[in-house]
Structure formats: C-alpha cells, structure tokens
Short mmCIF file of C-alpha atoms and ligand atoms in Angstrom, two decimals:
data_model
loop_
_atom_site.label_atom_id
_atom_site.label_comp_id
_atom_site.label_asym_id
_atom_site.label_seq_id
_atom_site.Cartn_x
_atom_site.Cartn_y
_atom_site.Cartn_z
CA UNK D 1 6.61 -59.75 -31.47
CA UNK D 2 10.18 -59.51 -29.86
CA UNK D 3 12.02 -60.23 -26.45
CA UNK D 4 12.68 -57.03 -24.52
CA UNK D 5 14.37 -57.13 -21.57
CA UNK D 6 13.47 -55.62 -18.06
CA UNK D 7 13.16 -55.33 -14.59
CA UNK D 8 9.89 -57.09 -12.75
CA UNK D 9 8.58 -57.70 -9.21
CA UNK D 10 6.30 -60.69 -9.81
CA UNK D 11 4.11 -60.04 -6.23
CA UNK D 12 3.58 -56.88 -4.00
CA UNK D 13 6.28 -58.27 -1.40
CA UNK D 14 8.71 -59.17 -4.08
CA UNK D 15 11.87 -57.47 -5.08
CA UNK D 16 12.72 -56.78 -8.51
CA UNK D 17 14.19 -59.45 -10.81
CA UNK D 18 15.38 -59.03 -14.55
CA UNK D 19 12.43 -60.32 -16.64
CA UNK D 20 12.09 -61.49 -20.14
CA UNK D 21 8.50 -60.51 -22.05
CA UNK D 22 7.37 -60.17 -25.51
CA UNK D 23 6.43 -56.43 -27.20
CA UNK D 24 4.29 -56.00 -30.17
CA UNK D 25 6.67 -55.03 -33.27
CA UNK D 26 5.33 -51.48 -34.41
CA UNK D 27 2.10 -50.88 -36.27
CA UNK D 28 1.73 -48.85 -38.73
CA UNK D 29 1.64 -45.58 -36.53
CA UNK D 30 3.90 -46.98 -33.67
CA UNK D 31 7.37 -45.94 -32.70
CA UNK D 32 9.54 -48.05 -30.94
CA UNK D 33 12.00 -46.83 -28.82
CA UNK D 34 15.15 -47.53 -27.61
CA UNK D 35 15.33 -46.52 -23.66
CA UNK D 36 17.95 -45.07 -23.11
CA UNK D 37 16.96 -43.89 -19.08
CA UNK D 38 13.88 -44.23 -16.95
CA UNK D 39 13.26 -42.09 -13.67
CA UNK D 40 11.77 -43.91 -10.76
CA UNK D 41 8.47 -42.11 -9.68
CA UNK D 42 6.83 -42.66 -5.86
CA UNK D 43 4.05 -43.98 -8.16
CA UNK D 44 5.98 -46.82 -9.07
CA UNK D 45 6.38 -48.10 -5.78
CA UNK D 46 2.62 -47.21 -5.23
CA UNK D 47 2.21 -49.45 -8.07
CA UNK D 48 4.79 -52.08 -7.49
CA UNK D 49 3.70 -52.90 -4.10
CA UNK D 50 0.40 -53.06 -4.64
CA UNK D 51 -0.44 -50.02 -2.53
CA UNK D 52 -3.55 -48.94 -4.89
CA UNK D 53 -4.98 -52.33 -4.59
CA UNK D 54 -4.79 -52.99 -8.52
CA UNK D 55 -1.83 -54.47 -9.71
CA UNK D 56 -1.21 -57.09 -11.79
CA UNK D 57 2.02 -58.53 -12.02
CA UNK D 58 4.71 -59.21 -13.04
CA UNK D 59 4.15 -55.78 -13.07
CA UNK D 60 6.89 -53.15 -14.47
CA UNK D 61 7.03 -49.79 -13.67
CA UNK D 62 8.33 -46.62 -15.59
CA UNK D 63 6.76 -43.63 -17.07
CA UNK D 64 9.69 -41.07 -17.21
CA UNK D 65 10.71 -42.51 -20.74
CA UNK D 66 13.79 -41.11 -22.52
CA UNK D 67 15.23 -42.75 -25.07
CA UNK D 68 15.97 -42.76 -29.18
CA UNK D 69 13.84 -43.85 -32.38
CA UNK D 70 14.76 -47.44 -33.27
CA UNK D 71 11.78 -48.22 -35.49
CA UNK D 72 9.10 -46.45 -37.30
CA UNK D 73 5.46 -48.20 -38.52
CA UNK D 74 4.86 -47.39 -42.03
CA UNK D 75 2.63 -44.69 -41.58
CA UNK D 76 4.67 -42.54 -38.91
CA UNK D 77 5.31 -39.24 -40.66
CA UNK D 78 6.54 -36.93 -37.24
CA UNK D 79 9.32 -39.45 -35.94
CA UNK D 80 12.45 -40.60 -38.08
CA UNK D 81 15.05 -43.20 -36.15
CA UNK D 82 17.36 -41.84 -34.05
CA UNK D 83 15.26 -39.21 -32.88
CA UNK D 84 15.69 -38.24 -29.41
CA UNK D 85 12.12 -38.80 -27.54
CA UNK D 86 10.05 -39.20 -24.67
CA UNK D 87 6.88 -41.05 -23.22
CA UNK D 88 5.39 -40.26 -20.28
CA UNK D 89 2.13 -41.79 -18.13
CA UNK D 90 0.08 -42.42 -21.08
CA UNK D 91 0.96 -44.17 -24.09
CA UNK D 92 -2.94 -44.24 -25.88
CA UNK D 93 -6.47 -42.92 -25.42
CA UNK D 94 -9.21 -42.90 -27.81
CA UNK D 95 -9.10 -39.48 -29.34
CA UNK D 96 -12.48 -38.53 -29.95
CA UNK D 97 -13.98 -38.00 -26.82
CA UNK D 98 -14.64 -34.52 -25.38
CA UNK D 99 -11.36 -34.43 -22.97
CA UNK D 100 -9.30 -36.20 -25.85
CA UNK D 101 -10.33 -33.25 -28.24
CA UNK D 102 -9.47 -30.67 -26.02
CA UNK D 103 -6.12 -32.24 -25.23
CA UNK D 104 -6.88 -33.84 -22.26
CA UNK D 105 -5.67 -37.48 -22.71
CA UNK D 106 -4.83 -37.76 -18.99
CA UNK D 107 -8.44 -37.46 -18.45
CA UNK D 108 -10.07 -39.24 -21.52
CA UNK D 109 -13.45 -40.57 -20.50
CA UNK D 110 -13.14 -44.07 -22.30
CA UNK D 111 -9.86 -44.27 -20.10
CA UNK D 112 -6.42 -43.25 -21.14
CA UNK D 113 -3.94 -46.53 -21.15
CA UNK D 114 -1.32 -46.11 -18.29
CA UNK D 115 1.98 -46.69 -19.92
CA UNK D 116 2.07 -49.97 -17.29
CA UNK D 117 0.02 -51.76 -15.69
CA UNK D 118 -2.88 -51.13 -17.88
CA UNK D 119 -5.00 -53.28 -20.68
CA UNK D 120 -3.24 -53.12 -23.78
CA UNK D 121 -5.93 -52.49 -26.39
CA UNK D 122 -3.42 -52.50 -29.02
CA UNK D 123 -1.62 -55.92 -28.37
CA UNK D 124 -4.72 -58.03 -27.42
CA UNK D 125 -6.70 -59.07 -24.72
CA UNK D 126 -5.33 -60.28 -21.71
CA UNK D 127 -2.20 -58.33 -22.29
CA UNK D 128 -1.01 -55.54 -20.00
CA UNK D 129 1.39 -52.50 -20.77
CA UNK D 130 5.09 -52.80 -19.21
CA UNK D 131 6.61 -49.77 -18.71
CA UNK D 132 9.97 -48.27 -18.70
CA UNK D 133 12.05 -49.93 -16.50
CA UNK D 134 13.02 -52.23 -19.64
CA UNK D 135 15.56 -51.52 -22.82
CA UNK D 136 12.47 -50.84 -25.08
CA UNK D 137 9.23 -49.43 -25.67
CA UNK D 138 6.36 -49.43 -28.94
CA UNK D 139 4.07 -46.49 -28.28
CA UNK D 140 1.52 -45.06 -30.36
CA UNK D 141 3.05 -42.09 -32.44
CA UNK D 142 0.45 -39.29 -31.05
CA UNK D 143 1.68 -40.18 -27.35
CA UNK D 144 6.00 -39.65 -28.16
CA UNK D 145 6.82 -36.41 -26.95
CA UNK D 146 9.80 -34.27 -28.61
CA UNK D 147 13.04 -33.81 -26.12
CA UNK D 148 14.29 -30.44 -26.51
CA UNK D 149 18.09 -30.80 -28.07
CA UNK D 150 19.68 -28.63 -25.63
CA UNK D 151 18.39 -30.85 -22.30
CA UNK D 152 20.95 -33.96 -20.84
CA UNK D 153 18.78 -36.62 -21.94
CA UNK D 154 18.94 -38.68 -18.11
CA UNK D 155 18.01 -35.75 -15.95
CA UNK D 156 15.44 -35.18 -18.65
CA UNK D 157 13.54 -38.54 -18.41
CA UNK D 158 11.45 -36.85 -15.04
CA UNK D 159 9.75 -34.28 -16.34
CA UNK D 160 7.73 -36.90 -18.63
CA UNK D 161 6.05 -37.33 -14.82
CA UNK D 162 7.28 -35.06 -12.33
CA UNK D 163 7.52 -32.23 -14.42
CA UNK D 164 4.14 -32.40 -16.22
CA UNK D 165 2.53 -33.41 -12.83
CA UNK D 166 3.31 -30.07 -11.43
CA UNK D 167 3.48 -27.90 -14.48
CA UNK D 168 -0.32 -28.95 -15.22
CA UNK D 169 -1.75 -27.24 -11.81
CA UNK D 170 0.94 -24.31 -11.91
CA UNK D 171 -1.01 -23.47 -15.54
CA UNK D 172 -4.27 -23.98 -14.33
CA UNK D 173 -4.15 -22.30 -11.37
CA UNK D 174 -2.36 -19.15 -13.10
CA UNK D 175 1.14 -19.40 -11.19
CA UNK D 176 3.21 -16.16 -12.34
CA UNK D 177 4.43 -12.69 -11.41
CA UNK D 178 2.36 -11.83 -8.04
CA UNK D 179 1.73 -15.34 -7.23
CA UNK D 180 2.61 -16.74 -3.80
CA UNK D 181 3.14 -20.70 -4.58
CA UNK D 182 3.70 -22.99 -1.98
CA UNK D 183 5.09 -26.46 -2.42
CA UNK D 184 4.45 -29.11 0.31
CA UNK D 185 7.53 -32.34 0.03
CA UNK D 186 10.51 -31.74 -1.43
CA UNK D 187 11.05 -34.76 -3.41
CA UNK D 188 10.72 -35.86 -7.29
CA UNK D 189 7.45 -33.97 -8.14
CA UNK D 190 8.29 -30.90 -5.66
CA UNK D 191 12.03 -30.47 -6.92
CA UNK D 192 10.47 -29.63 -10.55
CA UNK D 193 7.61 -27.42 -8.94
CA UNK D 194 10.11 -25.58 -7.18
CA UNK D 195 11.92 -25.24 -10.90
CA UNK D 196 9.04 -24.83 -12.64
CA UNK D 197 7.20 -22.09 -10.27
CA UNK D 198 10.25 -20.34 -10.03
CA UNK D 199 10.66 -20.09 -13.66
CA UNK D 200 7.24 -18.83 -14.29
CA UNK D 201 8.08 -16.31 -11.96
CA UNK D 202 5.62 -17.30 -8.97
CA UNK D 203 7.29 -15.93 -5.68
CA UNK D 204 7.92 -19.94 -4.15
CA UNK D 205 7.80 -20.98 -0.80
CA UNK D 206 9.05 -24.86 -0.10
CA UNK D 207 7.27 -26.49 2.85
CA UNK D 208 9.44 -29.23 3.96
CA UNK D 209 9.63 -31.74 6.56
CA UNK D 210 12.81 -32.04 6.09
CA UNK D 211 15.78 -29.61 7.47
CA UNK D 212 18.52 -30.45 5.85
CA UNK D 213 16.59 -29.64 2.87
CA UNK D 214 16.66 -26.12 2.97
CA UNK D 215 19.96 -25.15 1.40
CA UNK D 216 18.82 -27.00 -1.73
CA UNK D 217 15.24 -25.83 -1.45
CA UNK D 218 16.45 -22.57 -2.11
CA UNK D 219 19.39 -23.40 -4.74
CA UNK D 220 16.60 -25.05 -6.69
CA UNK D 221 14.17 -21.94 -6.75
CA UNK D 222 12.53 -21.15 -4.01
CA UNK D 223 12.44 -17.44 -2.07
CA UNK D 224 11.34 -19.09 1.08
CA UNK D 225 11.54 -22.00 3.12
CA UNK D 226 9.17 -23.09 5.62
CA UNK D 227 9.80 -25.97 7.82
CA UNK D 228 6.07 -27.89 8.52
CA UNK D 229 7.34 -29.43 12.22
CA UNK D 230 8.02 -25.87 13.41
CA UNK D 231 4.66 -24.71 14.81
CA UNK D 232 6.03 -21.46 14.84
CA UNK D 233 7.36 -21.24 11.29
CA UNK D 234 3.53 -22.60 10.34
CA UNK D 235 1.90 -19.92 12.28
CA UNK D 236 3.82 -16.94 11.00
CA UNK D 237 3.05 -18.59 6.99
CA UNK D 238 -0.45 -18.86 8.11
CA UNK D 239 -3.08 -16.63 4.87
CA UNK D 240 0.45 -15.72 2.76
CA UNK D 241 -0.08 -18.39 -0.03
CA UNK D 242 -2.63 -17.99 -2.72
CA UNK D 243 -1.90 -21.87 -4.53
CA UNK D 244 -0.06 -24.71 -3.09
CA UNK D 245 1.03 -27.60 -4.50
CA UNK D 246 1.20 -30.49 -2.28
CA UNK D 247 3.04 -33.48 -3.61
CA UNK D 248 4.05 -35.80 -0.07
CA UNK D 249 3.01 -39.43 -0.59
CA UNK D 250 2.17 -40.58 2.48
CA UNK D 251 -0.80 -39.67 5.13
CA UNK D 252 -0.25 -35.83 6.26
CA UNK D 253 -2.81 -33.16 7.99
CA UNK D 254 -4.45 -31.47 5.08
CA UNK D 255 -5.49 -28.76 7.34
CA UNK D 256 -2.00 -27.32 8.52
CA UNK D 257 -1.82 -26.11 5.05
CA UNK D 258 -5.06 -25.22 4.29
CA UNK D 259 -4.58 -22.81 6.76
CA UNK D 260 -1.48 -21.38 5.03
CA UNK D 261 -3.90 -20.48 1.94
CA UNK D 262 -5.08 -16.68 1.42
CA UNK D 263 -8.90 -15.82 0.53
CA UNK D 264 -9.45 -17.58 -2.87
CA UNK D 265 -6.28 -19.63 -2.32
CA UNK D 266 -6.38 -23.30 -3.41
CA UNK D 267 -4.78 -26.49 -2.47
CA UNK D 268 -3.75 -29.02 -5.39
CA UNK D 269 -3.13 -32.16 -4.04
CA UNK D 270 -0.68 -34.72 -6.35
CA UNK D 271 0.78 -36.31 -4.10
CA UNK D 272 -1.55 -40.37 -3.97
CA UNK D 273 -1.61 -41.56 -0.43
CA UNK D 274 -2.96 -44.43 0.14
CA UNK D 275 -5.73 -43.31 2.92
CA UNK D 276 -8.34 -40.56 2.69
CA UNK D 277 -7.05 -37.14 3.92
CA UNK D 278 -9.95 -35.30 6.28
CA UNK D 279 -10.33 -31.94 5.90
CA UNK D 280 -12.24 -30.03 7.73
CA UNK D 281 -14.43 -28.17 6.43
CA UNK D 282 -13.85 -24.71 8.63
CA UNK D 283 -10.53 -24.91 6.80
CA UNK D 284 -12.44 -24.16 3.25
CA UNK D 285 -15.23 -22.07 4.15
CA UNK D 286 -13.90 -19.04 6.11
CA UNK D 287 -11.99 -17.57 3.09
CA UNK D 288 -13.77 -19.29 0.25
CA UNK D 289 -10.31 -21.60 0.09
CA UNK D 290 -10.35 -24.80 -2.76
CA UNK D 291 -9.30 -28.13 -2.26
CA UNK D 292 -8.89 -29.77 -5.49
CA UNK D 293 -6.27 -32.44 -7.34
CA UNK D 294 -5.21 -33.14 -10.54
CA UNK D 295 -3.29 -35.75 -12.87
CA UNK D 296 -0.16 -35.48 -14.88
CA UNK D 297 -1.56 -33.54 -17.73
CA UNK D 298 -2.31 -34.04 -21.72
CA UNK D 299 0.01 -34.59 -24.20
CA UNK D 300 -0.13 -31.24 -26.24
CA UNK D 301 0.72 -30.01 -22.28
CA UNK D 302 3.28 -31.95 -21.95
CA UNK D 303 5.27 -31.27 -24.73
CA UNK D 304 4.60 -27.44 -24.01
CA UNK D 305 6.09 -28.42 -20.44
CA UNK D 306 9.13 -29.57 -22.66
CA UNK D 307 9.53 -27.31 -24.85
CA UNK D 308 8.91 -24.73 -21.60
CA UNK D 309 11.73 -26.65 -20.09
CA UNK D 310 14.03 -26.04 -22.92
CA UNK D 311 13.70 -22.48 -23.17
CA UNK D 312 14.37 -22.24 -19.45
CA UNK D 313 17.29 -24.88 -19.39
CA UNK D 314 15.02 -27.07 -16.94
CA UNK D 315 16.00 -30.68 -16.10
CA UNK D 316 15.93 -32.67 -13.00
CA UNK D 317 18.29 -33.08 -9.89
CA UNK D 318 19.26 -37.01 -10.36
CA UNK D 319 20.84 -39.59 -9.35
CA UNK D 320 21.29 -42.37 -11.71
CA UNK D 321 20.88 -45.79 -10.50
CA UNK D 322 21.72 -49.03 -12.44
CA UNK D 323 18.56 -52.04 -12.96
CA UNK D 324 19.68 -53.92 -10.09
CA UNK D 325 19.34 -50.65 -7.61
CA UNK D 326 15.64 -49.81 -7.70
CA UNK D 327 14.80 -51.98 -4.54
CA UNK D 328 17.34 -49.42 -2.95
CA UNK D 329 16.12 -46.69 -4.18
CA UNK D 330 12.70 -47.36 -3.33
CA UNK D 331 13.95 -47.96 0.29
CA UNK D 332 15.95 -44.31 0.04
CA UNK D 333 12.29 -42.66 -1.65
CA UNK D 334 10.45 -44.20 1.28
CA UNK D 335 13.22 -42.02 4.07
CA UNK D 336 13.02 -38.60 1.18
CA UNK D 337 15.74 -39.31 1.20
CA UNK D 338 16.29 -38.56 -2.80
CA UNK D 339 18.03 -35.72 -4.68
CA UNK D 340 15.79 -35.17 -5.92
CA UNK D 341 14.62 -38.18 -8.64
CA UNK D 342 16.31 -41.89 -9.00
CA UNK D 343 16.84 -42.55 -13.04
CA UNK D 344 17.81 -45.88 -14.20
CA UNK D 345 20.98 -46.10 -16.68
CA UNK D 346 19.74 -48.63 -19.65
CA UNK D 347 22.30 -46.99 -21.80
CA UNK D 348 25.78 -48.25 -20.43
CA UNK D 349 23.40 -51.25 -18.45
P1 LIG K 1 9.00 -38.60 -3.47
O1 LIG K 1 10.13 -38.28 -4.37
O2 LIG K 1 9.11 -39.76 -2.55
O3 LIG K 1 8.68 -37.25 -2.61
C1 LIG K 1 7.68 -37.17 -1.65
C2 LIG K 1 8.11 -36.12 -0.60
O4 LIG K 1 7.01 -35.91 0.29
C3 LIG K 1 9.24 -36.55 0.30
O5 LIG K 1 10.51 -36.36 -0.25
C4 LIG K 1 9.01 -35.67 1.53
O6 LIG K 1 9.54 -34.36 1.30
C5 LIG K 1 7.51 -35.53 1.57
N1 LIG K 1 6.92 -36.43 2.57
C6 LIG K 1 7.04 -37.77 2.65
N2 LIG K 1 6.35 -38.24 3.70
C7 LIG K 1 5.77 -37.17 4.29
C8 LIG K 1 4.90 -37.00 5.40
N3 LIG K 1 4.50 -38.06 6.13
N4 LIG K 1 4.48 -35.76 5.71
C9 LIG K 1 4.87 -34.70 4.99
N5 LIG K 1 5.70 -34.80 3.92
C10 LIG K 1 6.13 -36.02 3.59
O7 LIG K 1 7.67 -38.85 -4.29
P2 LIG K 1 7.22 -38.28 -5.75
O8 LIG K 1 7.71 -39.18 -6.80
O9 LIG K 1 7.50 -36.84 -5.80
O10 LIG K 1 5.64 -38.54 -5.67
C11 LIG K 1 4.84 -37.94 -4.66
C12 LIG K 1 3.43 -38.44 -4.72
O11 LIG K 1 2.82 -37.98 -5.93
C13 LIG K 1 3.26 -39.97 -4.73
O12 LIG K 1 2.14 -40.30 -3.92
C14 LIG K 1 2.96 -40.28 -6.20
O13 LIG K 1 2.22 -41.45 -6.37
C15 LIG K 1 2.15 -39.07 -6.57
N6 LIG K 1 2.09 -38.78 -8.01
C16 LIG K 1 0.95 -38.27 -8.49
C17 LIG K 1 0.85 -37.90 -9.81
C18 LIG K 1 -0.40 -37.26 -10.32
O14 LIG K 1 -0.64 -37.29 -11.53
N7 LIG K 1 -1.19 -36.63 -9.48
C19 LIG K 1 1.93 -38.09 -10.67
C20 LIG K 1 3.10 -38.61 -10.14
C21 LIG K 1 3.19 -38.95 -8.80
P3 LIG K 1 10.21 -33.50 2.50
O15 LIG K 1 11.40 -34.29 2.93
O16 LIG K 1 10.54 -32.22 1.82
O17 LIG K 1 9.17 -33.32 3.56
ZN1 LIG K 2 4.88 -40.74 -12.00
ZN1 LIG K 3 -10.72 -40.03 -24.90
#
C-alpha cells in the first residue's frame, strides 16, 4: 500500500477537502498511474452529493483519467512507464461473461467496478474505489486506454467520459452522411457529441436552452441551432431529426423532443436525472419513434473513440481548474454555465 493524495467530500452536504487514503501497490497486471488531469463530469456531482441515493463517502470522484505510467506489475506486457494513458468509468469487470466477451464491460452482467465509488474486488472487502480527483491511480492493465500522441493531454482527459458517452449511441444508432442528429444540452457530454457527430459527418442540430450558446454551438460543429424555450423554433424542428442525443441532467419534458424525431427516429437519453421522465406514449407510437438510453461504452469502444479522436484532431473545450476549485465548478455546472468541461490541474498542483 501507499499514501495518495486527493480531494474528498466526506457527506452529501459537504464541500471538498484534501484527503489522505491508502492505494494498493500494483499487482502483477496493474498499472499505476501518475494523474496528470482529471475532468469534472455532472456525474460527479450526481455522485458527490448523494443525488443517486448510493454513496459512500468519503467519496472521490473522477473518471476522465489522463495521466503517465509510473509503475508496471510484473506481468504487464502492453504498458511501459512513462506512457501517456487514460482510464475512464470502469477500471475492472469479470471478463468472461457474455457482454464482457463481446466488449461490453460497461454492461458486464456480474457488474463492471465504477472507477469510484464502487467495491474494490481487487483491494479487499470493505474497500471502495477512489477515483481521479487524486495524484494517482492502480488500474487493472485491460481497463488503461492508449492517448493518441498528437491530442493535449488536459483537454483530452473528457473524452474517457464525455466522449465515449456520446460516441457509444452515435455508433449504435448509425450517425453518418444523411443523418439528421440532434443534441439536447450543450454542456460536457453535448460539446463532444456536437464534435463527434459532426465528424462522422451526421448533419447536427444543437438544442439548447441556452442563447448565448449558439455562436459556440455552431463553432463546435453543429449546422443548426435550435433554441428549446422558443415554441416557435420547436414547432418548425418538429419530424426533421432521425436520432437525438439528449444529455441535460436535470428534470426536462421528454416529449418536446420526441416530437422533433422523424418516423423510425430514436431518442437516447444520457443525460441521469434524478426523477423519472414521463413520456407519453402518443409521442412513440404515431411514427414508430424509440426511446432508449445507454452507458458510456466498452473498453475496445473506447479506445476506438480515441484513436477516432486522434485521426480527427478531437479534444475537449476546457477550462482547467486547480483541487481547491471543484466546489466552484460544481456551482458553475449546476447554472451550464461551463465551456464546455472543468479539468483539474494535478500536474503543476
Ligand atoms: P453538464 O456539463 O452540466 O451539461 C448539462 C447541460 O444540460 C447543461 O449545460 C444545459 O445545456 C442542459 N440543461 C441543464 N439543465 C437543463 C434543463 N432543466 N432543461 C434542459 N436542459 C438543461 O453535464 P454533463 O457532464 O454533460 O452530464 C450530463 C448528464 O449526463 C448528467 O446527468 C450525467 O450524470 C449524465 N452522464 C451519463 C453518462 C452515461 O453513461 N449515460 C455518462 C456521463 C454523464 P444548455 O445550456 O445547452 O441547455
Ligand atoms: Zn462521467
Ligand atoms: Zn462481465
């Protein structure tokens, strides 16, 4: 074991305070990793504040991992130190299920471990993962992506979330050449599906509650720019997308955008609120629309996301933050007002 420094809330009312805590030393197929930046994902605050109903604390966020090889176990053949490397939401699953085999950690069905607030199998009961908002991390060699040489290593850290979160559904649900993708909240995960949409070569519209949003809205990707409080604006996008992305994180009328879908259009919902969302059911029927979700993605996916975002010179709109700034930033997340992902500095911290 060894003392790694980070930063903890220690109740769901609590703001965050450095915090001391012991991680394993590596196995023989762990890599530990010095962080080197961290972005700060809505999910965090979900998380830190208790908003799922599930947290145990002291409880430290952070699964938009960047950072370099420090140590190697003795049996770690892909990494070397000093490698340049990432970890996302999931830092171990059991491998042999069905989803595991196919690639599908994020959806293993003896349960994936979150890369906080999760048992740690590997350290011993009672023990629960800490994520990134700390100087270091031991992760399992099979779940430490690559980072693509030619990508600023900060305003990379967000896709290991944000950018897998949305490139998942934009592969699934075929976004391309002839696709009409909308994107509902223009924030952490919606900045990279604007990027990533647009890069695939969907035809993007960005539904925003936001005005003063637009000018970057469009810088970032997209052809079109709908604002969601203009009843008008809604009415005239009403049957012209056939997949939407909807990332907001707080309670919002599924059915205004349901409405916006075309006949076989669906809705992918990744944005977590806390409450149900009702949807109607007239909304799905008449044009044989889909309502669906899905979570971050698997790790072969994920590093084709980065090496995606390589080829395409992809990285994130940030703003870096130091330790003692995430209560702040949290506070700015909870206005949108971010542009367009908070990423803590551990390097020059
Ligand atoms: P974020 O940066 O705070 O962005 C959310 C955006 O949603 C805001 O910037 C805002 O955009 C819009 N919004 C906020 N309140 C709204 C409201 N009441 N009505 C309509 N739009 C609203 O958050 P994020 O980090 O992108 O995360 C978004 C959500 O995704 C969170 O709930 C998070 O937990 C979840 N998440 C899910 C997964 C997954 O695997 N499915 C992964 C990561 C995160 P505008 O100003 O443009 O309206
Ligand atoms: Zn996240
Ligand atoms: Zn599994």
């Amino acid at each position: 074991m060894f003392i790694c420094e980070g930063m903890a809330v220690s109740a769901a009312d609590a703001t965050f305070a450095p915090f001391s805590f012991e991680r394993r030393d590596p196995l023989p197929h762990d890599v530990d990793i010095a962080i080197q930046y961290c972005g700060v994902c809505h999910s965090d605050l979900h998380q830190a504040r208790n908003e799922w109903g599930n947290t145990k604390y002291p409880c430290i966020p952070g699964h938009e991992i960047v950072g370099f090889v420090e140590r190697v176990g003795a049996e770690v053949t892909k990494f070397k130190v000093g490698d340049k490397v990432g970890v996302g939401c999931i830092v171990n699953s059991c491998r042999t299920c069905d989803n595991c085999r196919r690639g599908l950690e994020n959806y293993c069905l003896n349960g994936m471990t979150g890369t906080y607030n999760a048992p740690d199998k590997e350290t011993g009961p009672g023990r629960w993962t800490f994520g990134g908002y700390s100087r270091r991390v031991v992760v399992n060699d099979e779940h430490v992506l690559r980072v693509p040489d030619n990508l600023d290593l900060a305003a990379t850290a967000p896709l290991l979330c944000a950018g897998i979160t949305t490139y998942s559904p934009l592969r699934h649900w075929k976004a391309g050449p002839g696709v009409k993708v909308g994107v509902v909240g223009l924030g952490g995960l919606g900045h990279m599906a604007v990027k990533i949409a647009h890069a695939m070569g969907a035809d993007v519209s960005m539904i925003t509650t936001s005005a003063g949003k637009a000018a970057d809205a469009r810088h970032l990707g997209a052809d079109h720019v709908i604002l969601s409080k203009d009843q008008e604006q809604m009415d005239k996008a009403a049957m012209s997308l056939d997949l939407i992305i909807d990332t907001v994180s707080a309670p919002h009328d599924i059915n205004a955008y349901l409405r916006m879908l075309r006949t076989d259009g669906a809705l992918v919902q990744v944005g977590l609120p806390i409450e149900p969302l009702p949807v109607k059911v007239r909304s799905l029927i008449y044009m044989r629309k889909t309502f669906a979700g899905s979570m971050i993605g698997g790790i072969p996916e994920t590093q084709e996301m980065l090496d995606f975002c390589g080829e395409h010179n992809i990285v994130s709109d940030i703003e870096l933050i130091r330790p003692d700034q995430i209560d702040m930033a949290y506070e700015r997340m909870l206005k949108s007002d971010v542009k367009y992902r908070f990423v803590i500095d551990w390097a020059h911290a």
